[in-house]
Short mmCIF file of C-alpha atoms and ligand atoms in Angstrom, two decimals:
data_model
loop_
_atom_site.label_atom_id
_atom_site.label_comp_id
_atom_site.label_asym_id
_atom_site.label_seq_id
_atom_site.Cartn_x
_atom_site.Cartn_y
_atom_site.Cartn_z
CA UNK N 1 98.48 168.56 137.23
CA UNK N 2 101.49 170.64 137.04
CA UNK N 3 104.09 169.80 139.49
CA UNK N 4 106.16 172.54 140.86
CA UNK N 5 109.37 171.89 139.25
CA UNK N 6 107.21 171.84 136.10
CA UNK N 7 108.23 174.54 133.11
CA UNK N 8 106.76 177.80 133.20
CA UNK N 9 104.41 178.61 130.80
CA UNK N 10 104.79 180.94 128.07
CA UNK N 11 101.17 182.02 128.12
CA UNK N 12 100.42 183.29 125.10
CA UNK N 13 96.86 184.63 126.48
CA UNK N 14 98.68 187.08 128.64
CA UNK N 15 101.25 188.24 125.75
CA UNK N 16 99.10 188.62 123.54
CA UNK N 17 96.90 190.87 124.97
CA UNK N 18 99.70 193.38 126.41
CA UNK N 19 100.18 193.41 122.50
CA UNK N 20 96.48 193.73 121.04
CA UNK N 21 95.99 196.48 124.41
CA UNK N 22 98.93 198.38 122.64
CA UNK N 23 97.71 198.54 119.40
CA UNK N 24 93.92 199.10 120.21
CA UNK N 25 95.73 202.30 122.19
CA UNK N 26 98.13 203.46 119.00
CA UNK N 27 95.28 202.90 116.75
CA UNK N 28 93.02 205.49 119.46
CA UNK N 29 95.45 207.64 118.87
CA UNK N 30 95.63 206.81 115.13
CA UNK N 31 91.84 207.65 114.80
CA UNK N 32 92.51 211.24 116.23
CA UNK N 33 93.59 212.15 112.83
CA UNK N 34 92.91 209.23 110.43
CA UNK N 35 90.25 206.82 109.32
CA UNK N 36 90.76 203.40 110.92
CA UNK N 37 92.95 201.09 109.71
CA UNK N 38 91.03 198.17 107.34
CA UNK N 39 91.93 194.75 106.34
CA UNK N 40 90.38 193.06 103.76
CA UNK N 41 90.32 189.13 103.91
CA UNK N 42 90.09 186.57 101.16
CA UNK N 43 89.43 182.83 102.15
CA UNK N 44 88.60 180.13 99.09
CA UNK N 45 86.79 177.26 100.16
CA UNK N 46 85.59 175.53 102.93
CA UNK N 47 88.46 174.59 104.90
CA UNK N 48 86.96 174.05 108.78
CA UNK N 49 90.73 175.57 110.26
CA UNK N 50 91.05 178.62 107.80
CA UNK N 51 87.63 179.29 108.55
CA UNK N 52 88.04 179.43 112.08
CA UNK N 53 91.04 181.50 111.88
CA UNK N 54 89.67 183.85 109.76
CA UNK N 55 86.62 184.16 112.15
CA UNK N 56 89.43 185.04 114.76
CA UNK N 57 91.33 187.58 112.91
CA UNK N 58 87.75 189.32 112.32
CA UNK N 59 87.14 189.22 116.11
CA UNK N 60 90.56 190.81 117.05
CA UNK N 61 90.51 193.21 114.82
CA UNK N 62 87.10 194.80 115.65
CA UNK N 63 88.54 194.52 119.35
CA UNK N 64 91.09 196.91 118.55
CA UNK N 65 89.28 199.38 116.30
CA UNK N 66 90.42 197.60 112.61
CA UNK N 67 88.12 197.64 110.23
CA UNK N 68 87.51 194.36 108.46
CA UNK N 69 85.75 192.45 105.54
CA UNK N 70 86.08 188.77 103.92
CA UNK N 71 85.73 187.79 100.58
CA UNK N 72 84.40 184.16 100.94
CA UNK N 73 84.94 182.38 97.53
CA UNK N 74 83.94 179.03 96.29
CA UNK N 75 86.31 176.21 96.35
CA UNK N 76 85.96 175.95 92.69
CA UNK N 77 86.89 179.95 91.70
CA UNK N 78 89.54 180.15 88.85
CA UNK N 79 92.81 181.30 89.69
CA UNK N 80 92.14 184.15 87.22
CA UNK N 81 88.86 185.33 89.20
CA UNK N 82 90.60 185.34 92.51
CA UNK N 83 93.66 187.11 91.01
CA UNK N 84 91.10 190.18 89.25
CA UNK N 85 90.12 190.40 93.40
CA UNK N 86 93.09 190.57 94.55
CA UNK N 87 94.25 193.09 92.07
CA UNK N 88 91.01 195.11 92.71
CA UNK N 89 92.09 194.99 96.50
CA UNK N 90 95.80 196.40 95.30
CA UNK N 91 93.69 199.21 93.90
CA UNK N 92 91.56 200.30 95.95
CA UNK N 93 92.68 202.91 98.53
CA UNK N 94 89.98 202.44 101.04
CA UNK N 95 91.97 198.87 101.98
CA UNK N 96 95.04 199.20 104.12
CA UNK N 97 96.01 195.50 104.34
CA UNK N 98 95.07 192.19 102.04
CA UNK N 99 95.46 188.69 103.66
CA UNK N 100 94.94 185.57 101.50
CA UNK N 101 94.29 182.85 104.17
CA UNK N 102 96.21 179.99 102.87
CA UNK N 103 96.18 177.15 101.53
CA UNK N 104 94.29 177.45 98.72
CA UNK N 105 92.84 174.46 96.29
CA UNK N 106 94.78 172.39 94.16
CA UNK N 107 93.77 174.58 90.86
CA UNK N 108 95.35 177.38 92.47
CA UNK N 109 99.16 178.39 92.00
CA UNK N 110 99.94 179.59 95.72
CA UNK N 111 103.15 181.54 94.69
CA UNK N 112 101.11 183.24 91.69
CA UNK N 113 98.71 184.63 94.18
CA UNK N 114 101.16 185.60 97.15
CA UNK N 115 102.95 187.46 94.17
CA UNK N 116 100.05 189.28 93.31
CA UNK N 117 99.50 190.99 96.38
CA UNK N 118 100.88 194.57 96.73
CA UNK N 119 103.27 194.36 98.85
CA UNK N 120 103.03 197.63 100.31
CA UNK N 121 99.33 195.96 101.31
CA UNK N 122 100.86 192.40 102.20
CA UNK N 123 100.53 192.27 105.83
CA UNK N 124 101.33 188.46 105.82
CA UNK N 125 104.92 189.63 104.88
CA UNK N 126 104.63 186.70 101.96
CA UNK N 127 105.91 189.11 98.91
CA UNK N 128 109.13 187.96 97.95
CA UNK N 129 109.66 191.50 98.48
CA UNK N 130 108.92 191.28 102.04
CA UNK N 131 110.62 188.33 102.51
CA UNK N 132 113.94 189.79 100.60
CA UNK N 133 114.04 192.69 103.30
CA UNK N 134 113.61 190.67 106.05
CA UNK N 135 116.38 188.47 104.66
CA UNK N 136 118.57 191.70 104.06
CA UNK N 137 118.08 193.03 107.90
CA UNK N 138 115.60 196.01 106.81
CA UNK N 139 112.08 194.28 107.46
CA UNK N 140 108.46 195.92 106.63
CA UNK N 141 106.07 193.31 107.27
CA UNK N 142 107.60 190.34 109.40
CA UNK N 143 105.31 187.37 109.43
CA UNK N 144 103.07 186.99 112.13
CA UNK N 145 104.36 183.81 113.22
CA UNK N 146 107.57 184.07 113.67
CA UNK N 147 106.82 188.03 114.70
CA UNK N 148 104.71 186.99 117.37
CA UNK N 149 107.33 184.27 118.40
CA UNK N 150 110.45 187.16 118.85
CA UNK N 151 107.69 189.05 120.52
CA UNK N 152 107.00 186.50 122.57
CA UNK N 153 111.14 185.66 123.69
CA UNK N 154 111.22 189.76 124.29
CA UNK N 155 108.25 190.12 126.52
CA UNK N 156 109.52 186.77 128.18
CA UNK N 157 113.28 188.36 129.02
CA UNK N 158 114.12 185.44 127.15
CA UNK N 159 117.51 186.51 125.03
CA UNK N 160 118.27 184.65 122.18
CA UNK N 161 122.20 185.93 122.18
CA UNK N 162 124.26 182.92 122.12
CA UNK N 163 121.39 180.37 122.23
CA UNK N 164 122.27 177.63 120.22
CA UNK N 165 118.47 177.29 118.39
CA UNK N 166 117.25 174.72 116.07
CA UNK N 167 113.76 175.01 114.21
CA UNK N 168 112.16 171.85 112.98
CA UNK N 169 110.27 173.03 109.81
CA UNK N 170 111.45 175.10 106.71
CA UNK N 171 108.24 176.83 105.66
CA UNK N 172 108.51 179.78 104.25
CA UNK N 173 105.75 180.90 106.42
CA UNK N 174 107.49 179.86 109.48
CA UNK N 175 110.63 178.13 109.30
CA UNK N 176 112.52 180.16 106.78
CA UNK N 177 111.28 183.70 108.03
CA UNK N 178 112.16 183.12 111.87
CA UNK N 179 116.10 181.88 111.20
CA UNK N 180 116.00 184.98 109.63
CA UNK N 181 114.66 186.91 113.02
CA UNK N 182 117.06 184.96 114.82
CA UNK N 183 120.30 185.63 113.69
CA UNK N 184 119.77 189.53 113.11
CA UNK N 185 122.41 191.30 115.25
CA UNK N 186 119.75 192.06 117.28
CA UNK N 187 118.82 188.42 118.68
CA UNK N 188 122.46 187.21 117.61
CA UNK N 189 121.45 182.81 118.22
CA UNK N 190 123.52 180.29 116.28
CA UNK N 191 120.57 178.63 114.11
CA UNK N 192 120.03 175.35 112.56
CA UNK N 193 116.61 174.83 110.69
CA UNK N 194 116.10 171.04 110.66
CA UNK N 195 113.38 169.30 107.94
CA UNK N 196 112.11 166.18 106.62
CA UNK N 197 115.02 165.16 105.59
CA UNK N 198 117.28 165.60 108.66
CA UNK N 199 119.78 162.98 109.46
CA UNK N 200 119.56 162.40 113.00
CA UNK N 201 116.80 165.12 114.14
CA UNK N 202 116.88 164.30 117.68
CA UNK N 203 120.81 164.80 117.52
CA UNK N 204 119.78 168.22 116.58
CA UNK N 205 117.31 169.16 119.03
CA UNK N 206 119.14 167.76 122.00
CA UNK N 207 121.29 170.66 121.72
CA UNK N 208 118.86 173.13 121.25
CA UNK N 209 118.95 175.66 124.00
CA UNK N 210 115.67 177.20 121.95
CA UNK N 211 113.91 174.71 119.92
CA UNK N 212 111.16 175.69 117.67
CA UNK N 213 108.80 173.08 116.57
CA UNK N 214 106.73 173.88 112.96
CA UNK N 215 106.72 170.84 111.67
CA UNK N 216 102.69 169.88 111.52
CA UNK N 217 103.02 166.45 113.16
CA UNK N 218 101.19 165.95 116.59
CA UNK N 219 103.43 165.57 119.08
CA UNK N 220 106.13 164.16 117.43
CA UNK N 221 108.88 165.10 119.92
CA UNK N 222 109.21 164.22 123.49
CA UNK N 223 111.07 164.26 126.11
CA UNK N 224 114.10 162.26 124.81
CA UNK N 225 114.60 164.78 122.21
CA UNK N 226 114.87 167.64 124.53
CA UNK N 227 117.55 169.18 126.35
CA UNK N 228 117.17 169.64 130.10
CA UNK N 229 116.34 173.47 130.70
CA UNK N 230 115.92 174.64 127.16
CA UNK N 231 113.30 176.78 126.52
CA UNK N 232 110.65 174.99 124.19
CA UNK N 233 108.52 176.92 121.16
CA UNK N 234 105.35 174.90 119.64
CA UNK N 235 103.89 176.15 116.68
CA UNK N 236 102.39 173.32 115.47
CA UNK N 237 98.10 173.09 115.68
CA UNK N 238 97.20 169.24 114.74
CA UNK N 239 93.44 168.13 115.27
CA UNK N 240 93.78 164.81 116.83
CA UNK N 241 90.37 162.73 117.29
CA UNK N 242 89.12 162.76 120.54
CA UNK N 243 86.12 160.78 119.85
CA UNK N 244 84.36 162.04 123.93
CA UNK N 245 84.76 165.70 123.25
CA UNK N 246 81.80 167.79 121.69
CA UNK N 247 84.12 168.57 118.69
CA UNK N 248 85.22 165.13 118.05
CA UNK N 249 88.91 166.63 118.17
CA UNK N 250 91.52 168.08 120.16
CA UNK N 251 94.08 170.72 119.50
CA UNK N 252 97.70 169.51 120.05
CA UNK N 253 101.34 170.78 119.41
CA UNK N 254 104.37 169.29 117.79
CA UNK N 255 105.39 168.92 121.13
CA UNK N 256 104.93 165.90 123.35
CA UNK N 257 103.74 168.65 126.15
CA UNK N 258 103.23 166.30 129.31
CA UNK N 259 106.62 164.72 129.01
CA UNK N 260 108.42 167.80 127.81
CA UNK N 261 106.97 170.01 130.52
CA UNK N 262 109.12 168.58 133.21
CA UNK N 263 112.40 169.32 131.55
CA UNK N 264 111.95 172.28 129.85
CA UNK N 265 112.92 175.71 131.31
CA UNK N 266 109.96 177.82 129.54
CA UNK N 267 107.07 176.00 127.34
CA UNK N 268 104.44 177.51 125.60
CA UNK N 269 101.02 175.40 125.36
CA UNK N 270 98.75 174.65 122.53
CA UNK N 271 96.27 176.05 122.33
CA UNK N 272 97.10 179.32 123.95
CA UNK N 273 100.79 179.47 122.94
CA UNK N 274 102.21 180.67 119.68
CA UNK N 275 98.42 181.21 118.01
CA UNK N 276 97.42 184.03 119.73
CA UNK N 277 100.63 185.83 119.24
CA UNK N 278 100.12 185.24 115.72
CA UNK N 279 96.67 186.55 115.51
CA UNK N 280 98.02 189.64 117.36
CA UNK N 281 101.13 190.67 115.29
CA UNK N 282 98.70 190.64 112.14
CA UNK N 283 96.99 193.28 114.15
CA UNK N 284 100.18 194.80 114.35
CA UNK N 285 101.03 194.57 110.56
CA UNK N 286 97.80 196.23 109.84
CA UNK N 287 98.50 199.18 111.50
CA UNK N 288 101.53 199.78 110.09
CA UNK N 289 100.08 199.19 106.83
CA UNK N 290 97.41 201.92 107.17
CA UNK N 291 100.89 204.49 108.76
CA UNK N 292 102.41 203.24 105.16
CA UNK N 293 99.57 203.79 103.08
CA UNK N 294 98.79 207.43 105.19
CA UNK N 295 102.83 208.65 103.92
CA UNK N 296 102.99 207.43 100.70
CA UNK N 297 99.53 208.98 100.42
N1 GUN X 1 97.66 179.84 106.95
C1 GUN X 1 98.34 179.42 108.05
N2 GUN X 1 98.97 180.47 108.64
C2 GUN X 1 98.67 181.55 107.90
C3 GUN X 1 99.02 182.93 108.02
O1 GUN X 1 99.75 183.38 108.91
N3 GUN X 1 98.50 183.75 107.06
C4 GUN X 1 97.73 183.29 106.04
N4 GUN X 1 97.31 184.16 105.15
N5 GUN X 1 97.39 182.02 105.92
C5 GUN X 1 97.86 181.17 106.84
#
């Protein structure tokens, strides 16, 4: 039960449909004049979570008028075959957007693959090319992580100017990408990005007046390892066995949430936190993609 001088919530069901209402309304007005935007997906294998993810970008996209299909490969297809796709995706002009769920199998070079997608087309925002603007201040596609995370902070009132903010992960998916976000001129937060290899993590995050958790472990920080007030970002989705439930899992954060809850100023939950802001900026990216493909048309 909450208790009243719990943490609000950052609820991430509520942001993230002012968001997907917002695009389903630019893409109405989108469709006045243009076909609708379309997103092809490729998944490889049978991983249950990319599955299920890829079921849910399907879902939101046909909620807001994009157009969608999946490629489902085998777990065994070459490198080679999934690169002639992906190049035949690149090519063809019906597609606005490609997204490569990741990870892919062992076999598979993820870096050769990430490279091979256009990335005028890369709504991910993977492309070293992406990632090189957003480094250099002049983003096109931000990743929809840390995207939906800044959208989350703005929508929140929550100002990152001055913030000291420490990230525990260095993905380049994640980690990487939002330090980036974060100390832009126009969020202005002192950042530390913290890893495996961090001396003294806790030392870190007790000073974090934003801390970021994308780290993959189930709640691996708690309470101790939070500062009193600071405003508390979980990214992390770990299946933990729950042996009663009809799954035989549950979801949880990085983020101890019961014992953090009481001491942070603003929490977001998992599930229902940073996910569904994810799903929605790729909604987000899409559009833009098909308004990019439209003027260079
Ligand atoms: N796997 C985990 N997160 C993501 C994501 O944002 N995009 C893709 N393509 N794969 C992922």
């Amino acid at each position: 039960m909450p208790d009243a001088s719990d943490a609000d919530l950052l609820d991430g069901q509520a942001l993230s449909q002012a968001v997907r209402d917002e695009v389903k309304a630019d893409i109405a007005t989108w469709t006045d004049d243009h076909r609708p935007p379309f997103l092809s997906a490729v998944l490889v294998g049978d991983n249950a979570a990319s599955k299920a993810y890829v079921r849910g970008k399907e879902k939101d996209a046909a909620e807001v008028g994009i157009e969608t299909e999946t490629h489902h490969l085998d777990a065994d297809t070459s490198q080679d075959e999934l690169l002639d796709l992906v190049h035949d995706l690149n090519d063809d002009a019906s597609i606005d957007g490609i997204l490569v769920q990741l990870p892919l199998p062992d076999h598979v070079d993820e870096r050769t693959v990430i490279d091979a997608v256009s990335p005028s087309k890369d709504v991910d925002g993977f492309h070293p090319e992406n990632l090189g603007r957003l480094m250099r201040g002049t983003p096109r596609y931000i990743p929809a992580t840390p995207y939906g995370i800044m959208e989350m902070l703005s929508r929140s009132d929550i100002d990152p100017e001055g913030m000291d903010a420490v990230i525990v992960g260095r993905s380049n998916i994640v980690g990487k990408p939002l330090a980036n976000l974060l100390l832009r001129r126009t969020a202005n937060a002192t950042v530390t990005v913290c890893h495996s290899r961090t001396k003294d993590l806790a030392a870190h995050t007790r000073r974090a007046d934003l801390l970021v958790a994308a780290a993959g472990q189930a709640a691996f920080i708690d309470a101790d390892m939070v500062k009193e007030h600071a405003v508390v970002i979980d990214v992390g989705i770990n299946r933990v066995d729950a042996p009663s439930t009809d799954r035989g899992y549950r979801l949880v954060g990085d983020i101890d949430f019961e014992t953090v809850r009481p001491k942070a100023h603003r929490i977001t939950p998992v599930p229902g936190g940073v996910g569904l802001m994810t799903r929605a900026m790729l909604l987000r990216n899409t559009l833009k993609a098909a308004r990019l493909r439209a003027e260079s048309a």
